[in-house]
Coordinates of C-alpha atoms and ligand atoms in Angstrom, one line a residue:
M8 CA 0.0 0.0 0.0
T9 CA 1.1 3.6 -0.7
P10 CA 1.3 6.2 2.1
E11 CA -1.8 7.8 0.5
E12 CA -3.7 4.5 0.8
I13 CA -2.5 3.9 4.4
L14 CA -3.3 7.5 5.4
P15 CA -6.2 8.6 3.1
D16 CA -6.9 12.3 2.8
A17 CA -10.1 12.0 4.9
L18 CA -8.2 10.5 7.8
L19 CA -5.4 13.0 7.4
E20 CA -7.9 15.9 7.6
R21 CA -9.5 14.4 10.7
I22 CA -6.1 14.2 12.4
R23 CA -5.3 17.8 11.2
S24 CA -8.6 19.1 12.6
R25 CA -7.7 17.9 16.1
A26 CA -4.1 19.1 16.3
A27 CA -4.9 22.7 17.5
G28 CA -7.1 21.4 20.3
Y29 CA -4.5 19.0 21.6
D30 CA -1.9 21.7 21.5
R31 CA -4.2 24.3 23.2
D32 CA -5.3 21.9 26.0
N33 CA -2.0 20.2 26.3
T34 CA -3.6 16.8 26.0
F35 CA -2.6 13.5 24.5
F36 CA -3.8 12.5 21.0
H37 CA -6.0 9.6 22.1
E38 CA -8.5 9.9 19.2
D39 CA -5.7 10.2 16.6
L40 CA -4.1 7.1 18.1
Q41 CA -7.3 5.2 17.9
D42 CA -7.7 6.1 14.3
L43 CA -4.1 5.2 13.5
V44 CA -4.5 1.8 15.2
E45 CA -7.6 1.1 13.1
A46 CA -5.7 2.1 10.0
G47 CA -3.0 -0.5 10.8
Y48 CA -0.5 2.4 11.1
L49 CA 1.2 0.8 14.2
K50 CA 1.9 -2.3 12.1
L51 CA 3.8 -0.5 9.3
F52 CA 6.9 -2.7 9.9
V53 CA 5.0 -5.9 10.8
P54 CA 5.3 -8.5 8.1
A55 CA 2.3 -8.9 5.9
D56 CA 2.0 -12.6 6.9
D57 CA 1.4 -11.4 10.5
G58 CA -1.3 -8.9 9.5
G59 CA 1.0 -5.9 9.0
Q60 CA 1.9 -3.6 6.1
G61 CA 5.3 -5.2 5.7
L62 CA 7.0 -1.9 4.8
G63 CA 10.7 -1.1 4.9
L64 CA 12.2 2.1 6.3
A65 CA 11.9 4.1 3.1
A66 CA 8.1 3.5 2.8
A67 CA 7.5 4.0 6.5
A68 CA 9.4 7.3 6.3
Q69 CA 7.1 8.5 3.6
C70 CA 4.1 7.6 5.8
Q71 CA 5.6 9.6 8.7
R72 CA 6.3 12.6 6.4
R73 CA 2.7 12.5 5.3
L74 CA 1.3 12.1 8.9
A75 CA 3.5 15.1 10.1
T76 CA 2.0 17.4 7.5
A77 CA -1.3 17.0 9.5
A78 CA 0.0 16.7 13.1
P79 CA 3.7 16.9 13.9
A80 CA 3.3 16.0 17.6
T81 CA 1.2 13.0 16.8
A82 CA 3.8 11.9 14.2
L83 CA 6.7 12.5 16.6
A84 CA 5.2 10.4 19.4
V85 CA 4.1 7.6 17.1
N86 CA 7.7 7.7 15.8
M87 CA 8.9 6.1 19.0
H88 CA 6.7 3.0 18.4
L89 CA 7.9 2.9 14.8
V90 CA 11.5 3.2 15.9
W91 CA 11.3 0.0 18.0
T92 CA 9.4 -1.9 15.3
G93 CA 11.7 -0.5 12.7
V94 CA 14.8 -1.6 14.7
A95 CA 13.3 -5.1 14.9
Q96 CA 12.8 -5.1 11.1
V97 CA 16.3 -3.7 10.3
L98 CA 17.9 -6.3 12.6
S99 CA 15.7 -9.1 11.1
A100 CA 16.7 -8.1 7.6
R101 CA 20.3 -8.6 8.7
G102 CA 19.7 -12.1 10.1
D103 CA 19.4 -10.9 13.8
A104 CA 16.1 -12.3 15.3
S105 CA 16.7 -10.9 18.8
L106 CA 13.9 -8.3 18.5
D107 CA 11.5 -10.4 16.4
F108 CA 9.2 -10.6 19.5
V109 CA 8.7 -6.8 19.1
L110 CA 7.1 -7.3 15.7
K111 CA 5.0 -10.2 17.1
E112 CA 3.8 -8.1 19.9
A113 CA 3.1 -5.1 17.7
A114 CA 1.1 -7.5 15.5
A115 CA -0.9 -8.3 18.6
G116 CA -1.6 -4.6 19.3
E117 CA 1.1 -3.6 21.8
V118 CA 2.3 0.0 21.7
F119 CA 6.0 0.6 22.2
A120 CA 7.7 3.7 23.6
F121 CA 11.3 4.7 23.8
G122 CA 12.6 5.3 27.3
N123 CA 16.2 6.0 26.7
S124 CA 16.9 9.7 27.2
E125 CA 18.2 10.6 30.6
A126 CA 18.8 14.0 32.3
G127 CA 22.4 15.0 32.1
N128 CA 23.5 12.0 29.9
D129 CA 25.1 13.5 26.8
S130 CA 26.7 10.0 26.1
V131 CA 23.1 9.1 25.0
L132 CA 23.3 5.4 24.1
F133 CA 26.9 4.8 25.1
D134 CA 26.6 5.2 28.9
S135 CA 23.7 5.4 31.4
R136 CA 22.9 7.1 34.7
T137 CA 20.2 4.5 35.3
V138 CA 21.4 1.6 37.5
A139 CA 20.6 -2.0 36.3
E140 CA 20.9 -4.3 39.2
R141 CA 21.3 -8.0 38.3
R142 CA 18.7 -10.3 40.0
P143 CA 18.8 -14.0 40.6
G144 CA 17.5 -15.7 37.4
G145 CA 19.2 -13.2 35.1
G146 CA 16.7 -10.4 35.1
Y147 CA 17.5 -6.8 36.1
A148 CA 16.0 -4.1 38.4
F149 CA 16.2 -0.6 36.9
T150 CA 16.5 2.6 39.0
G151 CA 16.8 6.0 37.3
T152 CA 15.0 8.7 35.5
K153 CA 14.1 8.7 31.9
I154 CA 13.1 12.1 30.4
F155 CA 10.9 13.0 27.5
T156 CA 9.0 9.7 27.2
S157 CA 6.6 10.3 24.4
L158 CA 3.4 8.3 24.3
S159 CA 3.5 8.2 28.1
P160 CA -0.3 7.9 28.5
A161 CA -0.6 5.0 26.0
W162 CA 2.4 2.8 25.8
T163 CA 2.1 -0.8 26.8
R164 CA 5.8 -1.7 26.3
L165 CA 8.7 0.7 27.3
G166 CA 12.2 0.0 26.0
I167 CA 14.8 1.1 28.6
F168 CA 18.4 0.7 29.3
G169 CA 20.7 1.1 32.3
K170 CA 24.2 0.3 33.6
D171 CA 25.2 -2.8 35.6
P172 CA 28.2 -1.2 37.3
A173 CA 29.7 -4.5 38.6
A174 CA 29.8 -6.3 35.3
R175 CA 32.8 -6.7 33.0
G176 CA 35.3 -6.6 35.9
G177 CA 33.9 -3.3 37.2
D178 CA 33.9 -1.5 33.8
G179 CA 30.1 -1.8 33.7
E180 CA 27.7 -3.1 31.1
L181 CA 24.7 -1.5 29.4
V182 CA 21.6 -3.6 29.7
H183 CA 18.7 -3.2 27.4
G184 CA 15.2 -4.5 28.0
F185 CA 11.4 -3.9 27.9
I186 CA 9.0 -3.3 30.8
T187 CA 5.3 -3.6 30.4
R188 CA 2.7 -1.2 31.6
A189 CA 1.8 -3.7 34.3
T190 CA 5.4 -3.9 35.6
P191 CA 5.6 -2.6 39.2
G192 CA 8.3 -0.1 40.2
Y193 CA 7.9 2.9 37.9
R194 CA 6.0 6.3 37.9
I195 CA 5.0 8.6 35.1
L196 CA 5.2 12.2 36.1
D197 CA 2.5 14.7 34.9
D198 CA 5.2 17.2 33.9
W199 CA 4.8 17.8 30.2
D200 CA 4.1 21.5 29.7
T201 CA 6.3 22.6 26.8
L202 CA 6.6 25.2 24.2
G203 CA 5.7 22.8 21.4
M204 CA 5.0 19.1 20.5
R205 CA 2.5 19.3 23.3
A206 CA 0.3 16.4 22.2
S207 CA 3.2 14.0 22.4
Q208 CA 2.9 14.1 26.2
S209 CA 6.5 13.1 26.7
G210 CA 6.5 13.0 30.5
T211 CA 9.3 11.9 32.8
T212 CA 9.4 8.2 33.7
V213 CA 10.9 7.5 37.1
L214 CA 12.2 3.9 37.4
E215 CA 12.2 2.7 41.0
G216 CA 13.4 -0.9 40.8
A217 CA 11.3 -1.8 37.8
E218 CA 12.2 -5.4 36.9
V219 CA 12.9 -6.7 33.4
P220 CA 12.8 -10.5 33.5
H221 CA 15.6 -12.5 31.9
H222 CA 13.7 -13.3 28.7
R223 CA 13.0 -9.6 28.0
V224 CA 16.7 -8.5 28.3
F225 CA 17.6 -8.2 24.6
R226 CA 21.2 -6.8 24.7
K227 CA 24.1 -6.3 27.0
L228 CA 26.8 -4.1 25.6
P229 CA 30.1 -2.6 26.9
V230 CA 30.1 1.0 28.0
G231 CA 31.2 3.4 25.2
P232 CA 30.8 3.5 21.4
N233 CA 30.5 0.1 19.8
A234 CA 29.6 -1.5 16.5
D235 CA 26.8 -3.7 17.7
P236 CA 24.0 -4.0 15.0
L237 CA 21.5 -2.8 17.6
I238 CA 23.3 0.6 17.8
F239 CA 23.2 0.9 14.0
A240 CA 19.6 -0.1 13.8
I241 CA 18.5 2.4 16.5
F242 CA 20.5 5.2 14.8
A243 CA 19.2 4.3 11.4
C244 CA 15.5 4.2 12.4
F245 CA 15.6 7.0 14.9
E246 CA 17.4 9.5 12.7
T247 CA 15.5 8.6 9.5
L248 CA 12.0 8.5 10.9
L249 CA 12.7 11.7 12.9
A250 CA 13.9 13.4 9.8
A251 CA 10.7 12.3 8.1
V252 CA 8.6 14.0 10.7
Y253 CA 10.4 17.3 10.3
T254 CA 10.3 17.0 6.5
G255 CA 6.5 16.7 6.7
L256 CA 6.4 19.7 9.0
G257 CA 8.4 21.8 6.6
E258 CA 6.3 20.6 3.7
R259 CA 3.1 21.8 5.4
A260 CA 4.7 25.1 6.3
L261 CA 5.5 25.7 2.6
I262 CA 1.9 24.9 1.6
L263 CA 0.6 27.4 4.2
G264 CA 3.1 30.0 3.0
V265 CA 1.9 29.6 -0.6
E266 CA -1.7 29.8 0.5
A267 CA -1.1 33.0 2.5
A268 CA 0.9 34.6 -0.4
K269 CA -2.1 34.0 -2.7
R270 CA -4.7 35.1 -0.2
R271 CA -3.1 38.3 1.1
T272 CA -3.5 41.4 -1.1
S273 CA -1.5 44.6 -1.3
F274 CA -3.3 47.9 -0.8
K275 CA -0.2 49.7 -2.2
N276 CA -0.3 47.6 -5.4
G277 CA -4.0 48.1 -6.1
G278 CA -5.2 44.9 -4.4
R279 CA -2.9 42.6 -6.2
S280 CA -2.1 39.3 -4.5
Y281 CA 1.2 39.1 -2.6
A282 CA 1.9 36.1 -4.9
Q283 CA 2.8 38.9 -7.4
D284 CA 5.3 40.6 -5.1
P285 CA 8.9 39.8 -6.1
D286 CA 10.2 39.8 -2.5
I287 CA 7.5 37.3 -1.4
R288 CA 8.0 35.2 -4.5
W289 CA 11.7 35.0 -3.6
K290 CA 11.0 33.8 -0.1
V291 CA 8.6 31.1 -1.3
A292 CA 11.1 30.0 -3.9
E293 CA 13.8 29.8 -1.2
A294 CA 11.6 27.6 1.0
A295 CA 10.7 25.4 -2.0
M296 CA 14.3 24.9 -3.0
A297 CA 15.3 24.0 0.6
M298 CA 12.5 21.4 0.7
D299 CA 13.5 20.0 -2.7
N300 CA 17.0 19.4 -1.4
L301 CA 15.6 17.5 1.6
Y302 CA 13.2 15.0 -0.1
P303 CA 15.8 13.1 -2.1
Q304 CA 18.2 12.9 0.9
L305 CA 15.4 11.4 3.0
A306 CA 14.4 8.9 0.3
S307 CA 18.0 7.8 -0.5
V308 CA 19.3 7.3 3.1
A309 CA 16.2 5.3 4.0
A310 CA 16.4 3.2 0.8
D311 CA 20.1 2.6 1.6
V312 CA 19.1 1.1 4.9
D313 CA 16.5 -1.1 3.3
N314 CA 19.0 -2.2 0.6
L315 CA 21.7 -3.1 3.1
A316 CA 24.1 -0.6 1.5
G317 CA 27.6 -0.8 2.7
H318 CA 28.6 2.8 3.7
G319 CA 30.9 1.5 6.4
P320 CA 32.3 4.4 8.6
Q321 CA 30.2 6.9 6.5
W322 CA 26.9 5.4 7.8
F323 CA 26.7 7.5 10.9
P324 CA 27.6 10.8 9.2
K325 CA 24.9 10.1 6.6
L326 CA 22.3 9.4 9.3
V327 CA 23.1 12.4 11.5
G328 CA 23.5 14.6 8.4
L329 CA 20.0 13.7 7.3
K330 CA 18.6 14.5 10.8
V331 CA 20.3 17.9 11.0
N332 CA 19.4 18.8 7.5
A333 CA 15.7 17.9 8.1
T334 CA 15.3 19.7 11.4
E335 CA 17.3 22.8 10.3
T336 CA 15.6 23.0 6.9
A337 CA 12.1 22.7 8.5
R338 CA 13.0 25.5 10.9
R339 CA 14.1 27.7 8.0
V340 CA 11.0 26.9 5.9
V341 CA 8.7 27.6 8.8
D342 CA 10.4 30.9 9.4
L343 CA 10.1 31.8 5.7
A344 CA 6.4 30.8 5.6
I345 CA 5.8 33.0 8.6
R346 CA 7.5 36.0 6.9
V347 CA 5.4 35.4 3.9
S348 CA 2.2 35.1 5.9
G349 CA 2.4 38.2 7.9
G350 CA 1.0 39.1 11.3
S351 CA -1.9 36.6 11.2
S352 CA 0.6 33.8 11.9
Y353 CA 1.5 35.5 15.2
F354 CA -1.9 34.9 16.7
R355 CA -2.4 31.9 19.0
G356 CA -4.2 29.1 17.3
S357 CA -2.9 29.8 13.8
E358 CA -1.3 26.6 12.3
L359 CA 1.9 28.3 11.5
E360 CA 2.2 29.6 15.0
R361 CA 2.0 26.0 16.3
L362 CA 4.4 24.8 13.6
Y363 CA 6.9 27.5 14.7
R364 CA 6.8 26.1 18.3
D365 CA 6.8 22.5 17.2
V366 CA 9.7 22.8 14.9
L367 CA 12.0 24.0 17.6
A368 CA 11.9 20.5 19.2
G369 CA 14.1 19.3 16.3
M370 CA 17.1 21.0 17.9
F371 CA 17.0 18.8 21.0
H372 CA 16.7 15.3 19.6
P373 CA 19.8 13.3 19.2
S374 CA 22.0 13.8 17.4
D375 CA 22.1 17.5 18.4
D376 CA 24.1 19.9 16.3
E377 CA 27.3 19.5 18.3
S378 CA 27.2 15.7 18.4
A379 CA 26.3 15.5 14.7
H380 CA 29.2 17.7 13.7
N381 CA 31.5 15.8 15.9
T382 CA 30.4 12.5 14.3
V383 CA 30.9 13.9 10.8
A384 CA 34.3 15.5 11.6
N385 CA 35.5 12.2 13.1
A386 CA 34.6 10.3 10.0
W387 CA 36.5 12.7 7.8
L388 CA 39.4 13.9 10.0
G389 CA 39.8 11.1 12.6
P390 CA 39.4 11.6 16.3
L391 CA 40.9 14.6 18.2
D392 CA 44.3 14.0 19.8
D393 CA 44.2 13.3 23.5
Ligands
LIG419 C1 9.3 16.6 21.9 C2 10.3 15.6 22.3 C3 10.0 14.3 22.4 C4 11.0 13.4 22.8 N1 10.7 12.0 22.9 C5 11.6 11.2 23.4 C6 11.2 9.8 23.6 O1 10.1 9.4 23.4 N2 12.1 9.0 24.2 C7 13.4 9.4 24.4 O2 14.2 8.6 24.9 N3 13.8 10.7 24.2 C8 12.9 11.6 23.7 N4 13.3 12.9 23.5 C9 14.5 13.3 24.2 C10 15.5 14.0 23.4 O3 15.9 13.1 22.5 C11 16.6 14.5 24.3 O4 17.2 13.6 25.1 C12 16.1 15.6 25.2 O5 15.6 16.6 24.3 C13 17.1 16.1 26.2 O6 18.0 16.9 25.5 P1 19.3 17.6 26.2 O7 20.3 16.6 26.5 O8 19.7 18.8 25.4 O9 18.6 18.1 27.6 P2 19.2 18.8 28.8 O10 18.7 20.2 28.9 O11 20.7 18.6 28.9 O12 18.6 18.0 30.0 C14 17.2 17.7 30.1 C15 16.7 17.8 31.5 O13 17.7 17.2 32.4 C16 18.1 18.1 33.4 N5 19.6 17.9 33.6 C17 20.5 18.2 32.7 N6 21.7 17.9 33.3 C18 21.5 17.3 34.4 C19 22.3 16.7 35.5 N7 23.6 16.6 35.3 N8 21.7 16.2 36.5 C20 20.4 16.2 36.7 N9 19.5 16.8 35.7 C21 20.1 17.3 34.7 C22 17.8 19.5 32.8 O14 17.6 20.4 33.9 C23 16.6 19.2 32.1 O15 15.4 19.3 32.8 C24 12.3 13.8 23.1 C25 12.6 15.2 23.0 C26 11.6 16.1 22.6 C27 12.0 17.5 22.4

């Protein structure tokens, strides 16, 4: 199925019509989620034989781009479920079945969230401030604080990781696993009151000894950067699907800018449309050219993941480069669209005003600007001397 068949116009319009209300009331997108579940959207990566859409990353990214044109916060939060199911699919395509159970559970209707970010952990996936304490039988009890957990009102499975400090001769080991909503020993704080992406309801999750049983621990990795396929799969899916969300946001901003330019008229120029104004035309063209640079990059990086392309040490630069280009381009395009649209976009409740706030979140997702540039510089210049 194409993205247009999976997300038909009528469904997209329904989702778009709710976005302003969720944002204004700072509420979770329950109705959108229900619609998306019914449309089979949470099974994009689930194989067709198991009742899913059987898509790869390139097709799923186009779906996310399309969804984000209607509701960026809904798309961003659903992204977290798609990241886990995408990771399972990317690993499976490379002969690693360790997360096949994620696809089976998604087929059965489970909703996955991504509980990895931690306050003050700029090592992101390569170290953790959460303690994973080994239990008899091989499970682990997790204690720590995960921030920005999107989908917090709705997830039924939360992927987390923490450090077992005693493992590997005291060097520590990073332990990855899933808890379920029914697992005791965690709290979700009602602390999501942000500038934008409000419907994602990405509240803080406090882990207070939440236990992951042995059979749901799916990776144990050394502290520090490493080449485990899980790390590649998380980066590949996270950066690509995130880029798709911000691409869709930018695409919508451009459409709104074009509509505004055609709608607004100039008193000075005898009531002619601003679409006839050379300065406004230049800004619209600038925004369109920026978007036209982004679409092929998104498509080709995602297709390369699907096609098992061998980019070697250039893989991470390609992935972080896509993320940074998408989030920064979307910011620039929203800015241009606002300049084209004039003062109406400054009013609360205007769609561009919401997109202006939503698009800022792109700066904070990994890889942030500093980390992305460091990754790319390392790939081209080698690491810094000690
Ligand atoms: C809309 C949105 C949705 C997101 N959804 C998810 C998600 O679903 N799953 C996920 O894993 N991540 C998610 N992220 C998290 C994101 O990827 C980043 O981890 C997050 O933005 C934090 O960025 P930062 O490191 O710049 O934050 P920072 O500002 O460095 O830290 C964030 C918080 O931690 C506190 N803090 C900073 N340093 C310390 C310290 N040393 N000790 C104690 N507290 C400290 C800060 O005061 C602040 O409150 C989301 C982000 C956004 C913006």
